[in-house]
Short mmCIF file of C-alpha atoms and ligand atoms in Angstrom, two decimals:
data_model
loop_
_atom_site.label_atom_id
_atom_site.label_comp_id
_atom_site.label_asym_id
_atom_site.label_seq_id
_atom_site.Cartn_x
_atom_site.Cartn_y
_atom_site.Cartn_z
CA MET A 1 -6.66 -18.66 -11.22
CA LYS A 2 -6.67 -17.51 -14.83
CA ILE A 3 -4.04 -18.73 -17.28
CA ARG A 4 -3.71 -17.35 -20.78
CA VAL A 5 -1.54 -19.27 -23.21
CA ILE A 6 -0.21 -17.42 -26.24
CA THR A 7 0.61 -19.85 -29.01
CA ILE A 8 0.43 -20.40 -32.76
CA PHE A 9 -1.19 -23.79 -32.04
CA PRO A 10 -4.21 -23.10 -29.77
CA GLU A 11 -5.76 -26.47 -30.65
CA PHE A 12 -2.80 -28.21 -28.98
CA PHE A 13 -4.36 -27.67 -25.55
CA ALA A 14 -7.95 -28.90 -25.85
CA ALA A 15 -7.37 -32.60 -25.15
CA GLY A 16 -4.68 -32.13 -22.52
CA LEU A 17 -6.70 -29.68 -20.45
CA GLY A 18 -10.10 -31.34 -20.74
CA GLU A 19 -9.20 -34.63 -19.03
CA GLY A 20 -8.75 -35.86 -15.47
CA LEU A 21 -8.21 -33.53 -12.55
CA LEU A 22 -7.38 -30.61 -14.84
CA GLY A 23 -10.72 -31.00 -16.61
CA LYS A 24 -12.52 -31.16 -13.26
CA ALA A 25 -10.61 -28.12 -11.99
CA ALA A 26 -11.80 -26.20 -15.05
CA ASP A 27 -15.39 -27.39 -14.52
CA LYS A 28 -15.24 -26.22 -10.90
CA GLY A 29 -13.83 -22.85 -12.01
CA LEU A 30 -10.64 -23.34 -9.97
CA VAL A 31 -8.47 -22.74 -12.97
CA GLN A 32 -9.54 -21.10 -16.22
CA VAL A 33 -7.22 -21.62 -19.14
CA GLU A 34 -7.70 -19.67 -22.34
CA THR A 35 -5.59 -19.75 -25.46
CA ASP A 36 -4.74 -16.76 -27.60
CA ASP A 37 -3.60 -17.22 -31.19
CA LEU A 38 -0.38 -15.28 -31.72
CA ARG A 39 -1.10 -15.04 -35.45
CA ALA A 40 -4.02 -12.72 -34.68
CA TYR A 41 -1.45 -10.05 -33.78
CA ALA A 42 0.53 -10.26 -37.01
CA GLY A 43 0.02 -7.13 -39.10
CA ASP A 44 0.17 -8.65 -42.59
CA ARG A 45 -2.41 -10.62 -44.49
CA HIS A 46 -0.30 -13.80 -44.25
CA HIS A 47 -0.28 -13.56 -40.43
CA THR A 48 3.48 -13.82 -40.35
CA VAL A 49 4.92 -14.32 -36.87
CA ASP A 50 8.54 -15.13 -37.79
CA ASP A 51 11.40 -13.87 -39.90
CA GLN A 52 15.00 -14.74 -40.75
CA PRO A 53 17.64 -14.27 -38.06
CA TYR A 54 19.93 -11.28 -38.31
CA GLY A 55 23.45 -12.49 -38.91
CA GLY A 56 22.22 -15.49 -40.86
CA GLY A 57 21.84 -19.09 -39.80
CA PRO A 58 19.20 -21.76 -40.12
CA GLY A 59 15.55 -21.46 -39.12
CA MET A 60 13.29 -18.58 -38.30
CA VAL A 61 12.90 -16.33 -35.26
CA MET A 62 9.61 -15.13 -33.78
CA LYS A 63 9.06 -11.39 -34.18
CA VAL A 64 9.24 -8.97 -31.25
CA ASP A 65 6.50 -6.65 -32.60
CA VAL A 66 3.98 -9.49 -32.84
CA TRP A 67 4.76 -10.66 -29.29
CA ASP A 68 4.56 -7.07 -28.05
CA ALA A 69 1.04 -6.67 -29.46
CA ALA A 70 -0.08 -10.01 -27.99
CA LEU A 71 1.37 -9.22 -24.57
CA THR A 72 -0.09 -5.71 -24.48
CA THR A 73 -3.52 -7.28 -24.98
CA ALA A 74 -2.78 -9.97 -22.39
CA ARG A 75 -1.71 -7.43 -19.76
CA GLU A 76 -4.89 -5.42 -20.40
CA ALA A 77 -7.09 -8.53 -20.18
CA LEU A 78 -5.38 -9.88 -17.04
CA PRO A 79 -4.17 -6.92 -14.97
CA GLY A 80 -1.22 -7.73 -12.72
CA CYS A 81 -0.54 -10.96 -14.58
CA ARG A 82 2.84 -12.70 -14.37
CA VAL A 83 4.19 -13.27 -17.87
CA VAL A 84 6.34 -16.34 -18.42
CA LEU A 85 8.24 -17.20 -21.58
CA LEU A 86 8.81 -20.93 -21.98
CA SER A 87 12.45 -21.38 -22.95
CA PRO A 88 15.11 -24.06 -22.55
CA GLN A 89 17.33 -21.21 -21.31
CA GLY A 90 15.04 -20.28 -18.40
CA GLN A 91 15.19 -21.34 -14.77
CA THR A 92 14.16 -24.96 -14.49
CA LEU A 93 10.66 -25.46 -13.14
CA THR A 94 10.65 -27.10 -9.70
CA ASP A 95 7.89 -28.16 -7.38
CA GLY A 96 8.58 -25.04 -5.33
CA GLY A 97 8.42 -22.96 -8.50
CA ALA A 98 5.02 -24.42 -9.29
CA ARG A 99 3.85 -23.51 -5.78
CA ARG A 100 5.12 -19.97 -6.24
CA LEU A 101 3.28 -19.56 -9.55
CA ALA A 102 0.11 -21.01 -8.00
CA ASN A 103 0.01 -17.89 -5.81
CA GLU A 104 -0.48 -15.71 -8.88
CA GLU A 105 -4.01 -14.71 -9.76
CA ASN A 106 -3.27 -14.35 -13.44
CA LEU A 107 -0.60 -16.11 -15.43
CA VAL A 108 0.39 -15.71 -19.07
CA LEU A 109 2.43 -18.45 -20.74
CA CYS A 110 4.23 -17.63 -24.00
CA CYS A 111 5.04 -20.53 -26.30
CA GLY A 112 7.94 -20.15 -28.68
CA ARG A 113 8.43 -22.10 -31.91
CA TYR A 114 11.01 -22.37 -34.70
CA GLU A 115 14.53 -21.34 -33.61
CA GLY A 116 13.04 -19.39 -30.73
CA VAL A 117 11.91 -15.86 -29.97
CA ASP A 118 13.61 -12.49 -30.68
CA GLU A 119 15.77 -11.83 -27.60
CA ARG A 120 14.04 -8.49 -26.97
CA VAL A 121 10.92 -10.38 -25.87
CA ALA A 122 12.87 -12.07 -23.05
CA GLU A 123 14.67 -8.83 -22.21
CA HIS A 124 11.78 -6.36 -22.22
CA LEU A 125 8.37 -8.01 -22.43
CA VAL A 126 8.21 -10.92 -19.99
CA ASP A 127 8.69 -11.27 -16.25
CA GLU A 128 10.62 -14.51 -16.31
CA GLN A 129 11.71 -17.44 -18.48
CA LEU A 130 10.98 -21.01 -17.47
CA SER A 131 12.40 -24.27 -18.75
CA ILE A 132 10.90 -27.66 -18.01
CA GLY A 133 14.25 -29.42 -18.26
CA ASP A 134 17.58 -29.63 -19.99
CA TYR A 135 16.45 -30.72 -23.43
CA VAL A 136 15.06 -28.85 -26.41
CA LEU A 137 11.44 -29.25 -27.47
CA THR A 138 10.08 -28.27 -30.86
CA GLY A 139 7.83 -25.71 -29.22
CA GLY A 140 6.70 -24.23 -25.91
CA GLU A 141 3.23 -25.79 -25.98
CA ALA A 142 4.19 -29.10 -24.36
CA ALA A 143 6.17 -27.13 -21.75
CA ALA A 144 3.16 -24.86 -21.09
CA LEU A 145 0.98 -27.93 -20.50
CA VAL A 146 3.50 -29.22 -17.98
CA VAL A 147 3.56 -25.86 -16.19
CA ILE A 148 -0.25 -25.67 -16.10
CA ASP A 149 -0.52 -29.20 -14.73
CA ALA A 150 2.13 -28.69 -12.04
CA VAL A 151 0.73 -25.29 -11.00
CA ALA A 152 -2.92 -26.42 -10.99
CA ARG A 153 -2.03 -29.32 -8.69
CA LYS A 154 -0.95 -26.78 -6.10
CA LEU A 155 -4.27 -24.90 -6.14
CA PRO A 156 -6.55 -25.70 -3.21
CA GLY A 157 -9.37 -28.02 -4.23
CA VAL A 158 -7.82 -29.32 -7.45
CA VAL A 159 -6.55 -32.53 -5.88
CA GLY A 160 -9.25 -34.09 -3.72
CA ARG A 161 -7.32 -34.62 -0.47
CA SER A 162 -4.81 -31.85 0.11
CA GLU A 163 -2.88 -34.30 2.29
CA SER A 164 -1.85 -36.13 -0.85
CA VAL A 165 -0.30 -32.96 -2.31
CA GLU A 166 1.37 -32.12 0.99
CA ARG A 167 3.16 -35.47 0.95
CA ASP A 168 3.96 -35.52 -2.75
CA THR A 169 7.46 -36.22 -3.98
CA PHE A 170 9.58 -33.04 -3.74
CA THR A 171 7.55 -31.50 -0.91
CA ALA A 172 9.86 -33.33 1.51
CA GLY A 173 12.21 -35.51 -0.47
CA LEU A 174 10.81 -38.44 -2.44
CA LYS A 175 7.51 -40.04 -1.44
CA PHE A 176 7.45 -43.40 0.34
CA PRO A 177 6.64 -46.54 -1.72
CA GLN A 178 2.97 -47.40 -2.13
CA TYR A 179 1.12 -50.68 -2.75
CA THR A 180 -2.42 -51.88 -3.27
CA ARG A 181 -4.19 -55.24 -3.47
CA PRO A 182 -3.35 -58.09 -3.91
CA PRO A 183 -1.09 -58.47 -0.86
CA SER A 184 1.03 -60.99 -2.70
CA TYR A 185 1.49 -61.18 -6.44
CA ARG A 186 3.79 -63.86 -7.90
CA GLU A 187 6.43 -63.86 -5.17
CA TRP A 188 6.26 -60.09 -4.60
CA ALA A 189 4.78 -59.41 -1.20
CA VAL A 190 3.61 -56.07 0.19
CA PRO A 191 5.67 -55.07 3.30
CA GLU A 192 3.87 -56.56 6.28
CA VAL A 193 3.88 -53.41 8.35
CA LEU A 194 1.49 -51.77 5.88
CA MET A 195 -1.13 -54.42 6.60
CA SER A 196 -0.56 -54.42 10.38
CA GLY A 197 -3.16 -51.74 11.14
CA ASP A 198 -0.56 -50.12 13.47
CA HIS A 199 -0.71 -46.50 12.29
CA GLY A 200 2.32 -45.42 14.31
CA ALA A 201 4.45 -48.20 12.84
CA ILE A 202 3.16 -47.46 9.33
CA GLU A 203 4.03 -43.79 9.66
CA SER A 204 7.53 -44.55 10.97
CA TRP A 205 8.10 -47.00 8.12
CA ARG A 206 6.95 -44.45 5.56
CA LEU A 207 9.18 -41.69 6.94
CA ALA A 208 12.19 -44.01 7.05
CA GLU A 209 11.56 -45.31 3.51
CA ALA A 210 11.08 -41.80 2.14
CA GLU A 211 14.36 -40.67 3.67
CA ARG A 212 16.22 -43.82 2.56
CA ARG A 213 15.17 -43.55 -1.06
CA THR A 214 15.80 -39.80 -1.10
CA ARG A 215 19.35 -40.36 0.15
CA GLU A 216 19.89 -43.14 -2.39
CA ARG A 217 18.35 -41.59 -5.46
CA ARG A 218 18.38 -37.84 -4.98
CA PRO A 219 20.87 -36.94 -2.22
CA GLU A 220 20.70 -33.28 -3.21
CA LEU A 221 17.08 -33.26 -2.02
CA VAL A 222 17.91 -34.48 1.46
CA VAL A 223 18.05 -30.96 2.84
CA ALA A 224 14.38 -30.57 1.98
CA THR A 225 13.63 -33.41 4.37
CA LEU A 226 15.61 -31.69 7.09
CA PRO A 227 13.99 -28.27 7.39
CA GLY A 228 15.90 -25.83 9.55
CA ARG A 229 19.05 -27.93 9.48
CA LEU A 230 20.71 -26.37 6.52
CA ARG A 231 23.95 -24.62 7.43
CA LEU A 232 26.08 -22.27 5.51
CA VAL A 233 29.58 -21.09 6.08
CA ALA A 234 31.20 -18.44 3.96
CA VAL A 235 34.99 -18.60 3.70
CA GLU A 236 36.69 -15.21 3.58
CA PRO A 237 33.42 -13.71 2.37
CA SER A 238 33.21 -10.54 0.33
CA ALA A 239 31.47 -7.56 1.95
CA ALA A 240 28.34 -8.22 -0.15
CA THR A 241 28.16 -11.88 0.86
CA LEU A 242 28.74 -10.99 4.50
CA ALA A 243 25.96 -8.41 4.46
CA ALA A 244 23.59 -10.94 2.89
CA LEU A 245 24.24 -13.78 5.35
CA PRO A 246 21.65 -12.80 8.01
CA GLU A 247 19.05 -12.35 5.30
CA LEU A 248 19.88 -15.73 3.80
CA GLN A 249 19.55 -17.25 7.22
CA ARG A 250 16.04 -15.89 7.64
CA ALA A 251 14.94 -16.57 4.08
CA TYR A 252 16.11 -20.18 3.97
CA GLY A 253 15.65 -21.22 7.57
CA LEU A 254 19.36 -21.94 7.83
CA ALA A 255 20.22 -23.44 11.18
CA ILE A 256 23.61 -21.82 11.36
CA VAL A 257 25.23 -19.16 9.25
CA ALA A 258 28.92 -18.81 9.84
CA ALA A 259 31.91 -17.16 8.29
CA ALA A 260 35.57 -18.00 8.44
CA ILE A 261 37.79 -14.89 8.39
CA ALA A 262 41.49 -15.42 9.03
CA ASP A 263 42.50 -11.84 9.83
CA PRO A 264 41.65 -11.19 13.53
CA GLU A 265 40.95 -7.49 13.02
CA ALA A 266 38.64 -8.06 10.07
CA ARG A 267 36.93 -10.83 12.04
CA ALA A 268 36.38 -8.60 15.06
CA ALA A 269 34.90 -5.86 12.86
CA ALA A 270 32.59 -8.35 11.16
CA GLU A 271 31.52 -9.85 14.52
CA LYS A 272 30.52 -6.38 15.65
CA ALA A 273 28.65 -5.59 12.46
CA TYR A 274 26.82 -8.93 12.12
CA PRO A 275 25.96 -10.35 15.55
CA ALA A 276 23.70 -13.04 14.01
CA VAL A 277 26.62 -14.64 12.19
CA LYS A 278 29.03 -17.04 13.92
CA PHE A 279 32.65 -16.27 13.11
CA HIS A 280 35.65 -18.55 13.03
CA GLY A 281 39.31 -17.97 12.30
CA GLN A 282 39.36 -20.76 9.76
CA LEU A 283 37.01 -23.21 8.13
CA ALA A 284 38.49 -26.10 10.08
CA ASN A 285 37.30 -24.55 13.34
CA ALA A 286 33.78 -24.35 12.03
CA GLY A 287 34.06 -27.96 10.90
CA ARG A 288 35.32 -29.20 14.24
CA ARG A 289 32.56 -27.40 16.10
CA TRP A 290 29.95 -28.93 13.90
CA SER A 291 31.47 -32.39 14.01
CA GLU A 292 30.44 -32.66 17.64
CA ASP A 293 27.02 -31.49 16.63
CA GLU A 294 25.94 -33.27 13.55
CA TRP A 295 28.36 -33.75 10.68
CA ILE A 296 32.02 -34.50 10.42
CA HIS A 297 33.21 -32.86 7.27
CA LEU A 298 36.80 -32.12 7.92
CA ALA A 299 39.65 -34.10 9.39
CA ASP A 300 43.29 -33.31 10.09
CA ALA A 301 44.27 -36.81 8.99
CA PRO A 302 41.49 -37.65 6.57
CA GLY A 303 40.17 -41.17 6.28
CA PRO A 304 38.49 -42.53 3.18
CA GLY A 305 35.89 -40.07 1.99
CA GLN A 306 36.92 -37.37 4.45
CA LEU A 307 38.26 -34.00 3.48
CA SER A 308 41.41 -32.48 4.85
CA PHE A 309 41.36 -28.82 5.65
CA ALA A 310 43.51 -28.19 2.57
CA GLN A 311 41.13 -30.16 0.35
CA ALA A 312 38.11 -28.44 1.84
CA ARG A 313 39.68 -25.08 1.39
CA HIS A 314 40.58 -25.98 -2.17
CA ARG A 315 37.03 -27.04 -2.92
CA ALA A 316 35.53 -24.10 -1.12
CA ILE A 317 37.73 -21.65 -2.93
CA GLU A 318 38.06 -23.28 -6.32
CA GLN A 319 34.54 -24.49 -6.76
CA ALA A 320 32.52 -22.25 -4.58
CA ALA A 321 34.41 -18.98 -4.69
CA GLY A 322 34.67 -18.74 -0.93
CA VAL A 323 31.28 -20.12 -0.10
CA THR A 324 30.65 -23.59 1.15
CA VAL A 325 27.37 -25.07 2.23
CA SER A 326 26.82 -27.90 4.61
CA PHE A 327 23.69 -29.53 5.83
CA GLY A 328 23.09 -31.33 9.02
CA GLY A 329 21.82 -34.78 9.74
CA PRO A 330 22.11 -37.26 12.58
CA ALA A 331 25.82 -37.66 13.24
CA PRO A 332 27.26 -40.55 11.31
CA ARG A 333 30.73 -40.22 12.82
CA GLY A 334 32.38 -41.55 9.79
CA ALA A 335 34.00 -41.13 6.53
CA ALA A 336 31.07 -41.04 4.17
CA ALA A 337 29.61 -38.08 5.99
CA ALA A 338 32.55 -35.94 5.06
CA ALA A 339 32.21 -35.48 1.36
CA PRO A 340 28.59 -34.41 1.05
CA ALA A 341 29.11 -31.82 3.73
CA LEU A 342 30.65 -29.61 1.10
CA VAL A 343 28.17 -29.76 -1.71
CA GLU A 344 28.91 -27.47 -4.58
CA ALA A 345 27.66 -23.95 -4.32
CA PRO A 346 27.95 -21.66 -7.29
CA LYS A 347 29.95 -18.50 -7.64
CA GLY A 348 28.62 -15.12 -6.66
CA LEU A 349 25.69 -14.10 -4.51
CA PRO A 350 22.90 -14.08 -7.14
CA ALA A 351 23.86 -17.56 -8.29
CA LEU A 352 24.09 -18.72 -4.68
CA VAL A 353 20.59 -17.47 -3.97
CA ALA A 354 19.23 -19.21 -7.07
CA TRP A 355 21.06 -22.36 -6.02
CA LEU A 356 19.62 -22.16 -2.50
CA ASP A 357 16.19 -21.74 -4.05
CA ARG A 358 16.66 -24.97 -5.93
CA LEU A 359 18.08 -26.65 -2.86
CA VAL A 360 15.03 -25.89 -0.76
CA GLY A 361 12.73 -26.58 -3.71
CA ARG A 362 11.43 -23.12 -4.42
C1 SAM B 1 13.23 -25.38 -30.89
S1 SAM B 1 12.99 -24.41 -29.45
C2 SAM B 1 14.21 -23.17 -29.66
C3 SAM B 1 15.50 -23.55 -29.04
C4 SAM B 1 16.61 -22.55 -29.30
N1 SAM B 1 17.02 -22.64 -30.66
C5 SAM B 1 17.77 -22.86 -28.38
O1 SAM B 1 18.68 -23.57 -28.79
O2 SAM B 1 17.76 -22.39 -27.21
C6 SAM B 1 11.48 -23.58 -29.76
C7 SAM B 1 10.71 -23.19 -28.54
O3 SAM B 1 10.39 -24.35 -27.78
C8 SAM B 1 10.24 -24.01 -26.41
N2 SAM B 1 11.11 -24.91 -25.64
C9 SAM B 1 12.03 -25.75 -26.12
N3 SAM B 1 12.61 -26.45 -25.16
C10 SAM B 1 12.06 -26.04 -23.99
C11 SAM B 1 12.25 -26.39 -22.63
N4 SAM B 1 13.15 -27.29 -22.25
N5 SAM B 1 11.50 -25.77 -21.70
C12 SAM B 1 10.60 -24.83 -22.05
N6 SAM B 1 10.36 -24.46 -23.34
C13 SAM B 1 11.09 -25.06 -24.30
C14 SAM B 1 10.61 -22.55 -26.28
O4 SAM B 1 9.41 -21.79 -26.21
C15 SAM B 1 11.38 -22.28 -27.56
O5 SAM B 1 11.28 -20.93 -27.96
#
């Protein structure tokens, strides 16, 4: 894979890329990173890459014409490249996002500085914007290093045993705890099962620990540990949402896609048009059906932590604009299971798709 980084600080990258597995990956030719100095594309003798913002305000803004020249050269040098602008306003990089970018042959990373980059760069010159998290850095270089590291790790051969990447945190929830010698240090002992030599017992312990800590620390990642058990029910869906449900089911491996439509005639028409979707007269029916299956998420007389139909409907409508998402798990027939069954889904189909992407770690 070839990665070109466009930056006003090319020297930023030498140390970070020369060490450890990234350095070895470069030596083996698995990933070739080159930097391109943005100032080389500035037309004036001072190599100016920024100017004052229209409308006033503090700081400087990077110029669209300079970025255009740099990106024209980049697209010629790396045909078919994917061009990414690092920005705190982009989609947040996830493990799945890193895997997606690792499929590219050629990647171009654009590092902003100052108050940012003229908006026309984001609008017209790049393919996507990526953030590495909800905080603001002084420049895109540190973010580009993070992207390169995360993407390179996904390339075959970069990490010695691919098994270790396959079981990394975020590939299926959080990774199980790990220990090495000595077996006991002060009064902190390594769990005995790990030293038992019983591979079956070790594997069961690891799976259980991974799931336990995922549920405790990052419950929103639990669906990733339960592939094929994600369910989605749309409440009084719009025509666009309804039409998209079968596709969402395929794309995200959703176990069940259902819709609740109160009006019998509209429901019958939808049933005819979308045979892959399960239809219910109301959300409560869908909930009751599922409660026998896997999750209780609705109750007529709610106990602690359970949702009444009215509450569920309120949440589904108020927070999720008619879309509610539930995920399955072994059936804890109790109160605590109720609330997480209706995790927040965002408004509108594009946002829902982006949200599902994050949910399944793409
Ligand atoms: C100081 S920041 C500009 C922030 C901008 N004024 C704003 O409020 O959105 C300068 C550059 O750092 C990079 N940057 C800052 N935070 C980032 C983040 N969380 N992820 C990726 N890049 C970031 C971007 O390239 C950005 O153009």
